[in-house]
Short mmCIF file of C-alpha atoms in Angstrom, two decimals:
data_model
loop_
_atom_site.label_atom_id
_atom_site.label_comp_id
_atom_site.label_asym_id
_atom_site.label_seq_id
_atom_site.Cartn_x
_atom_site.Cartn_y
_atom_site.Cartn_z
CA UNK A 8 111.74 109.86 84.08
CA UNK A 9 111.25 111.45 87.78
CA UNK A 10 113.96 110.27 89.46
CA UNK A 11 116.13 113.12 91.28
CA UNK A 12 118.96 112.20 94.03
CA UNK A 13 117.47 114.82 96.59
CA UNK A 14 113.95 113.45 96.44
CA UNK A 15 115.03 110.05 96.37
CA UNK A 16 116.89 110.36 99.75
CA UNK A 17 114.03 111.80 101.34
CA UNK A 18 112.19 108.76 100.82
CA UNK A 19 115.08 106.57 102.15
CA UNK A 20 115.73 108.62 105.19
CA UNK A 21 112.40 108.16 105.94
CA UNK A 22 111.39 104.05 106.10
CA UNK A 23 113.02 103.43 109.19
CA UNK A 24 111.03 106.18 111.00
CA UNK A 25 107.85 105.13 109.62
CA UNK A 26 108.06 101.83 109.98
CA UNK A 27 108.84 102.13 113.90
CA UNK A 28 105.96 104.45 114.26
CA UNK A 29 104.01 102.18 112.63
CA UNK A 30 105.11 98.87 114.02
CA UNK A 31 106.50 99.61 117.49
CA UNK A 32 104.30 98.32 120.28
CA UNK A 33 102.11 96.56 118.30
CA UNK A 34 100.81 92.99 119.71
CA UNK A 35 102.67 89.70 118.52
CA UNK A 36 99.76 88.45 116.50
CA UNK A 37 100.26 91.36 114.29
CA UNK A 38 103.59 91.27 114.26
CA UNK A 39 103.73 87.82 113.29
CA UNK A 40 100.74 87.61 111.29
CA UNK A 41 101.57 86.59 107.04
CA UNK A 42 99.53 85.27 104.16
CA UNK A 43 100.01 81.61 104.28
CA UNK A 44 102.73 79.19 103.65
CA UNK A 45 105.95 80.42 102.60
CA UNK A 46 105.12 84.37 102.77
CA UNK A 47 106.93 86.93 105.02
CA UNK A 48 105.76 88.41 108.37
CA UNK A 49 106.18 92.05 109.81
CA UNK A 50 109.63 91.00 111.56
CA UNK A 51 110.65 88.58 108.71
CA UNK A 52 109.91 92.33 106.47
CA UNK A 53 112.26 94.12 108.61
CA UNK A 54 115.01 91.31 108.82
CA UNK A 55 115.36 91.48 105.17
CA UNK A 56 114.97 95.14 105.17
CA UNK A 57 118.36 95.01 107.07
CA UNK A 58 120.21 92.34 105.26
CA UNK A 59 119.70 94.79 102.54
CA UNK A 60 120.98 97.47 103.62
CA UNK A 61 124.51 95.31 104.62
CA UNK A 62 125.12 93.01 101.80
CA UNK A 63 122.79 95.10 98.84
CA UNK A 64 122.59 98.95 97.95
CA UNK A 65 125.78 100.06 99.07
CA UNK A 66 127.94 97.32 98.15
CA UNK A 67 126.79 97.26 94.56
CA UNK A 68 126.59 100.77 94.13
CA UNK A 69 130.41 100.72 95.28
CA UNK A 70 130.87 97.89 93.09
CA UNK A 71 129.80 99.64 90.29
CA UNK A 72 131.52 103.07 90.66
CA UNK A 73 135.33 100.64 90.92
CA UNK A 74 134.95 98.36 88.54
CA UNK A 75 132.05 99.09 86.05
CA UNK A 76 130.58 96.99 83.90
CA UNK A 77 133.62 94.63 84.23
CA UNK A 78 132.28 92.03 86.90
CA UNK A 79 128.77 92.09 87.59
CA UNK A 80 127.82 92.82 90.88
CA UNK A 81 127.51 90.13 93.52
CA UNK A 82 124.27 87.62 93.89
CA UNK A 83 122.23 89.19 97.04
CA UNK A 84 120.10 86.29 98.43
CA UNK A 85 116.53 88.04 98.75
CA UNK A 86 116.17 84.59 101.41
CA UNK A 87 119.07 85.68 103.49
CA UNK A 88 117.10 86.16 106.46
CA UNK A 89 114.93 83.56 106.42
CA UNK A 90 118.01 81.38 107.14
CA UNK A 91 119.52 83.14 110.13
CA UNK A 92 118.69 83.25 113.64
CA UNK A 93 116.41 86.04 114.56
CA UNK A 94 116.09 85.79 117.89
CA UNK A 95 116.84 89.63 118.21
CA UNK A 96 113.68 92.00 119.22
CA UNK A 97 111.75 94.63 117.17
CA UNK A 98 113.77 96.97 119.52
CA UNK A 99 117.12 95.59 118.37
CA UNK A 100 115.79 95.23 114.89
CA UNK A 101 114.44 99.22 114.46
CA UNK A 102 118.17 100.27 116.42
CA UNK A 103 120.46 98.66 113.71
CA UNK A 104 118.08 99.43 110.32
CA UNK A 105 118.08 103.33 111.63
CA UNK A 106 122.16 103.00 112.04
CA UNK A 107 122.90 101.37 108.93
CA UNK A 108 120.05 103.11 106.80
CA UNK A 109 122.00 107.16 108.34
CA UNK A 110 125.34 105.34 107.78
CA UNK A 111 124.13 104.04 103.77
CA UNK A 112 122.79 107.56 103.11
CA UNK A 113 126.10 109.26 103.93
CA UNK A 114 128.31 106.80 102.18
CA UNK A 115 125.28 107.83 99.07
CA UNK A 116 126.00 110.93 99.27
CA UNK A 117 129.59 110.86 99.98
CA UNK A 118 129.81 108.37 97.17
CA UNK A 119 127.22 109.66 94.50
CA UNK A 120 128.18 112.89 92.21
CA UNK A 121 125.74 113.68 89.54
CA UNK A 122 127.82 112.70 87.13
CA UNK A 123 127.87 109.69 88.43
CA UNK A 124 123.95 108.50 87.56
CA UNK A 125 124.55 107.69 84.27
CA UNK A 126 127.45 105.17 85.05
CA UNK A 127 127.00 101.58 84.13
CA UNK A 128 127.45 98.37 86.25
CA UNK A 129 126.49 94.61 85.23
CA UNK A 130 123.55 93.07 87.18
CA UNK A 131 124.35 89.27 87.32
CA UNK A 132 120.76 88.59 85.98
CA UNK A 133 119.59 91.04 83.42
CA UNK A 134 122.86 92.92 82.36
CA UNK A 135 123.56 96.72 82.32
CA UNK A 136 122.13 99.08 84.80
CA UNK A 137 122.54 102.57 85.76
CA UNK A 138 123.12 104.32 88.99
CA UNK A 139 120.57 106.11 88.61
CA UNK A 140 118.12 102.60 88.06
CA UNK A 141 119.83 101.39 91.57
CA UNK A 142 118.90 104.27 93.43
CA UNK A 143 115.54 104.43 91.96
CA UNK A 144 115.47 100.58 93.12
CA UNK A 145 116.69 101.47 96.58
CA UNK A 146 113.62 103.67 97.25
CA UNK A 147 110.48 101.66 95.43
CA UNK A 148 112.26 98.44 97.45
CA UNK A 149 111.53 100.36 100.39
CA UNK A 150 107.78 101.49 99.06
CA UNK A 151 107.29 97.38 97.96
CA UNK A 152 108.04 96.53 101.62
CA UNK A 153 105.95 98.54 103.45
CA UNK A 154 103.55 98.02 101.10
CA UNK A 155 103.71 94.14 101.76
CA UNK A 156 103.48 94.72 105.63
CA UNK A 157 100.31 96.19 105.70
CA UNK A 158 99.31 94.31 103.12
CA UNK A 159 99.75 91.21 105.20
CA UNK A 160 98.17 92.97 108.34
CA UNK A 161 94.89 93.93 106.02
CA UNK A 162 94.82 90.07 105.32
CA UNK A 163 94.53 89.39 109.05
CA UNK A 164 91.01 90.83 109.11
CA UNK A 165 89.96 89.99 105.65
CA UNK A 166 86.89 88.12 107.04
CA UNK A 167 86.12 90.16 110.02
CA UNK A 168 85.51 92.86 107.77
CA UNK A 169 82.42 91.17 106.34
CA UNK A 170 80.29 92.47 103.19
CA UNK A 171 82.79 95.55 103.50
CA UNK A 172 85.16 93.46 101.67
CA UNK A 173 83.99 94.14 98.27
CA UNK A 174 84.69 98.22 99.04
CA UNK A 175 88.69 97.44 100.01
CA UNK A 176 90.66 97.62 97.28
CA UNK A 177 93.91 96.35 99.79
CA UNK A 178 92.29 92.95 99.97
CA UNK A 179 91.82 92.61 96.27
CA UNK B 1 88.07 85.32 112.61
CA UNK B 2 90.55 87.47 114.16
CA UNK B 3 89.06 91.00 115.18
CA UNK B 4 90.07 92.21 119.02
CA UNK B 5 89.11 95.12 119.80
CA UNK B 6 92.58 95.98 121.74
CA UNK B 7 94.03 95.45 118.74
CA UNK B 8 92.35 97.04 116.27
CA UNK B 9 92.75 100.85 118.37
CA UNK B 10 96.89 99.86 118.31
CA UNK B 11 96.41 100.38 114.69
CA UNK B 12 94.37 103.18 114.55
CA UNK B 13 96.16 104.83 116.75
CA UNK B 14 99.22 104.77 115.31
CA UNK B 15 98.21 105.39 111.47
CA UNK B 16 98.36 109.36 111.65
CA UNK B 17 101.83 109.53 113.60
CA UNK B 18 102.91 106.87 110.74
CA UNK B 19 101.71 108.96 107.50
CA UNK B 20 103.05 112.40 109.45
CA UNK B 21 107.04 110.02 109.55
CA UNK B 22 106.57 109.15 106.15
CA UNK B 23 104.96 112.29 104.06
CA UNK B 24 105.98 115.63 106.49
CA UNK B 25 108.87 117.66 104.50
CA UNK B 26 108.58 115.54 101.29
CA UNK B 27 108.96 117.78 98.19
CA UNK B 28 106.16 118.55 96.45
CA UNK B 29 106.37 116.05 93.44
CA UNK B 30 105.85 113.58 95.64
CA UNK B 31 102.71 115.13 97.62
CA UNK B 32 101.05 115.64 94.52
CA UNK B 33 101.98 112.55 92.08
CA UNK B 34 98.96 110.25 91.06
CA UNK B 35 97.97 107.53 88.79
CA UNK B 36 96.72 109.52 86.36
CA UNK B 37 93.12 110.98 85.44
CA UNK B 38 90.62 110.33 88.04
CA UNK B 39 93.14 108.71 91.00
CA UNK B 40 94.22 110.67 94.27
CA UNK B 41 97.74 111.84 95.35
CA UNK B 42 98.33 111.84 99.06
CA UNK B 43 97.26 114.65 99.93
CA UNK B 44 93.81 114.06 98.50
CA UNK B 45 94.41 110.66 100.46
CA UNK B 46 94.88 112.67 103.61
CA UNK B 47 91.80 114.84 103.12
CA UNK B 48 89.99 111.85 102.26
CA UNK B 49 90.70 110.34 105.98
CA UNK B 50 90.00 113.54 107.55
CA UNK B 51 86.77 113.25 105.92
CA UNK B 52 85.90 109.46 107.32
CA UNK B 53 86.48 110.86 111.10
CA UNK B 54 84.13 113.94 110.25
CA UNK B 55 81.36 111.62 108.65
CA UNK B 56 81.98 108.03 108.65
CA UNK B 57 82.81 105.55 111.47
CA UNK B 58 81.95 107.46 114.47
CA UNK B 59 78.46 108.72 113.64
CA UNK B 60 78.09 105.32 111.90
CA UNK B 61 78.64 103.50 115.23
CA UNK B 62 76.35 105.72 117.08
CA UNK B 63 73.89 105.52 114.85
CA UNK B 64 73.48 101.47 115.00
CA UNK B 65 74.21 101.75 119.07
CA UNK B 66 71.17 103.93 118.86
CA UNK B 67 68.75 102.73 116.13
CA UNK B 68 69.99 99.18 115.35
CA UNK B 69 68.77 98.12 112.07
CA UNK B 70 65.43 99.97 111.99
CA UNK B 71 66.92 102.86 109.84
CA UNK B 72 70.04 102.38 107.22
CA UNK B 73 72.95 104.60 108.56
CA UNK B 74 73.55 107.98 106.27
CA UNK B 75 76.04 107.52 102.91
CA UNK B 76 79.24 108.24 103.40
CA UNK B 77 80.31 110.69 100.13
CA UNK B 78 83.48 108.74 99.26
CA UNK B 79 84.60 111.84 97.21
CA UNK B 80 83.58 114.48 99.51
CA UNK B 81 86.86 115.81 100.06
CA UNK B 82 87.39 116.55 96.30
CA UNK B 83 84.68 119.17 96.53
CA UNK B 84 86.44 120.93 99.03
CA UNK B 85 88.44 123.68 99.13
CA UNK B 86 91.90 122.06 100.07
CA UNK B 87 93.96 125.28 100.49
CA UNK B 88 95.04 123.43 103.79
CA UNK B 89 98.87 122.72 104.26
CA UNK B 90 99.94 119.36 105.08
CA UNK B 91 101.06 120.72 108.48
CA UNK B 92 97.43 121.42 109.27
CA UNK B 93 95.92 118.35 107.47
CA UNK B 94 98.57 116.51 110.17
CA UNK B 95 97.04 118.39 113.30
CA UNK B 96 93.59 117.82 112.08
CA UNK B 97 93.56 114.23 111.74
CA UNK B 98 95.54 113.27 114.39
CA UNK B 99 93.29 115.35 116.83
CA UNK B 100 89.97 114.06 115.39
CA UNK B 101 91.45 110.36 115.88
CA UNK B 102 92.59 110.78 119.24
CA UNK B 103 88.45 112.03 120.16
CA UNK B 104 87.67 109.82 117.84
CA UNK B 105 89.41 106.32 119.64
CA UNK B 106 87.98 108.18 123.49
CA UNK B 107 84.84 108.30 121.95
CA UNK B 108 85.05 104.75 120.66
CA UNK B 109 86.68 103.51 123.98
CA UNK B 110 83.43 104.86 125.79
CA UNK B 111 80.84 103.68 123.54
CA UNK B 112 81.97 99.92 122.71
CA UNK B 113 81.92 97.15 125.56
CA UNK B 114 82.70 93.45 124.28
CA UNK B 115 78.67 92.86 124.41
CA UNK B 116 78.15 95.34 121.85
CA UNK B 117 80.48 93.89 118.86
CA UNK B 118 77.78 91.61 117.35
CA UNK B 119 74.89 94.34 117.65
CA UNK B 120 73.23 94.53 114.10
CA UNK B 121 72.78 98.06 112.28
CA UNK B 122 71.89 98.54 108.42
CA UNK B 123 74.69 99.82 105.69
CA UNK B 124 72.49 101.85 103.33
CA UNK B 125 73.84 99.51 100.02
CA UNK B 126 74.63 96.04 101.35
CA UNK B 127 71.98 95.56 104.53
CA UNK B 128 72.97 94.26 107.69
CA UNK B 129 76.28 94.44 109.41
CA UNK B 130 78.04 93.99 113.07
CA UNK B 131 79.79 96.38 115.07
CA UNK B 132 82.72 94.53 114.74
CA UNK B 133 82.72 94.46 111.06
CA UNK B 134 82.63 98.17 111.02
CA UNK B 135 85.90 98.59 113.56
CA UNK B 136 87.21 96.23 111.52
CA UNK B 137 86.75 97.87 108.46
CA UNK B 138 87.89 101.12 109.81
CA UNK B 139 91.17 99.54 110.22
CA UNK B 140 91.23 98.16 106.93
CA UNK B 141 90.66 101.44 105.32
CA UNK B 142 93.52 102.62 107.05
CA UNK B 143 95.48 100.41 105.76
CA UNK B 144 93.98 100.46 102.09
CA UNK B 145 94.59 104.45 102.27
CA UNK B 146 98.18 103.79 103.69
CA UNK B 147 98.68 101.42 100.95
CA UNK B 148 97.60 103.49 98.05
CA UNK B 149 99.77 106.74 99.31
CA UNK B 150 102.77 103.67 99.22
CA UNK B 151 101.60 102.41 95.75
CA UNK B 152 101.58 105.65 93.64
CA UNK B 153 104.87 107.28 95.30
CA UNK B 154 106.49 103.73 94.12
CA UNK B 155 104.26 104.47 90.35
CA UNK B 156 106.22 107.70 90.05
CA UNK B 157 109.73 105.56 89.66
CA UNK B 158 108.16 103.29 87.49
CA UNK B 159 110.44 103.62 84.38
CA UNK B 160 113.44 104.95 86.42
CA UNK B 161 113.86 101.37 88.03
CA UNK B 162 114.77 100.41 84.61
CA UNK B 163 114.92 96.54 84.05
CA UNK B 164 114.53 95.81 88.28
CA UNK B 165 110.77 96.65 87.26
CA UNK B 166 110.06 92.99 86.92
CA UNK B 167 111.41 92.10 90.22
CA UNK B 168 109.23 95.08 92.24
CA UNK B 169 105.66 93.52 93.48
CA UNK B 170 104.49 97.05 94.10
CA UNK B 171 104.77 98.26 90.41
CA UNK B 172 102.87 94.81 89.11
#
């Protein structure tokens, strides 16, 4: 096991950052590029990113520290985003995941002794899980998204990069 | 095919600002966790891309704008940077590569006009290739090395997610 709270928060505080710097400015047709039917674009990345940090990590972790293992935890809809309007722009989008992400990381730390890791909740699928397995979640959730955006940005030139495809392990 | 050559230098120019947000100030473990025997923690990852603007795509490209296919451009050592000396902090690894991209995109900027994407040079293993495909592939690599740095930070919480493991696409 590797997990440690102070390490684990330096990953967090950093997504929002890197993302922008990574994302900000770019052209649409990167920005809106995805692997086919049903898969998730740059923006579509970052939409969920923020649902998450509203309805997700915080709320459960305060879920778990009241009641337990009495109640699981609530459903979060991993689709929540797809089904609002998001009309909002990359601007808009990078502003509110960099306030809620500093707000969630003081309520963490506020919230979070380390006593507290090895508390149990109940996870409405699989059963009991630990603090310290929902903060470990928090931060390779983050690492799986970024991941998956330039992942699907890779994609976009997977046949522009000709017999140099065999050599890139990203398009494997 | 998708390859613009606009586009391509938004993403090249923004992958060293992007690794400096997401590694600068991280605590060690995480600078030097791996995969195990025989794969690269990020900072060998960051000397590794230092390397490519030393060796790879620029002398590459001026090689086929000057020979063409009449001689195969020189290997590129792949694991050059492991037989370095890499007493270099990350702080300096930062400076380096992010001046050696910046001469690095001028250089491109100067040397590539639109007429000279399909021009034909020879890759010393798999024979002919296009201008294009090696821009291309340069921002691919990025990506692939951006990826991997992602991939075994996530690696390091692999147990500590506990039973969300299943749900994580990064840790598959």
């Amino acid at each position: 096991m590797n997990f440690n709270l102070q390490e684990a928060i330096e990953v967090l505080e950093r997504t929002p950052g890197t993302l922008e710097q990574f994302l900000f400015g770019l052209s649409i047709d990167w920005l809106q590029c995805d692997e086919g039917e049903g898969t998730w674009n740059p923006m579509e990345v970052m939409a969920h990113l923020i649902e998450g940090e509203k309805y997700n990590w915080i709320p459960r972790l305060e879920h778990v520290l009241e009641v337990g293992e009495s109640s699981p935890f609530p459903e979060f809809d991993r689709f929540s985003h797809l089904h609002k309007e998001t009309e909002t722009s990359l601007e808009k989008m990078f502003a509110q995941f960099k306030m809620l992400r500093t707000e969630n990381l003081q309520r963490l730390k506020k919230l979070v002794q380390p006593s507290h890791l090895d508390l149990t909740g109940s996870h409405p699928a699989f059963g009991v899980v630990r603090i310290r397995e929902l903060i470990s979640t928090w931060v390779v959730h983050d690492l799986t998204h970024i991941s998956q955006i330039v992942r699907v940005m890779a994609e976009r030139y997977r046949n522009d990069v000709g017999p140099w495809q065999a050599y890139l392990g990203i398009l494997k």
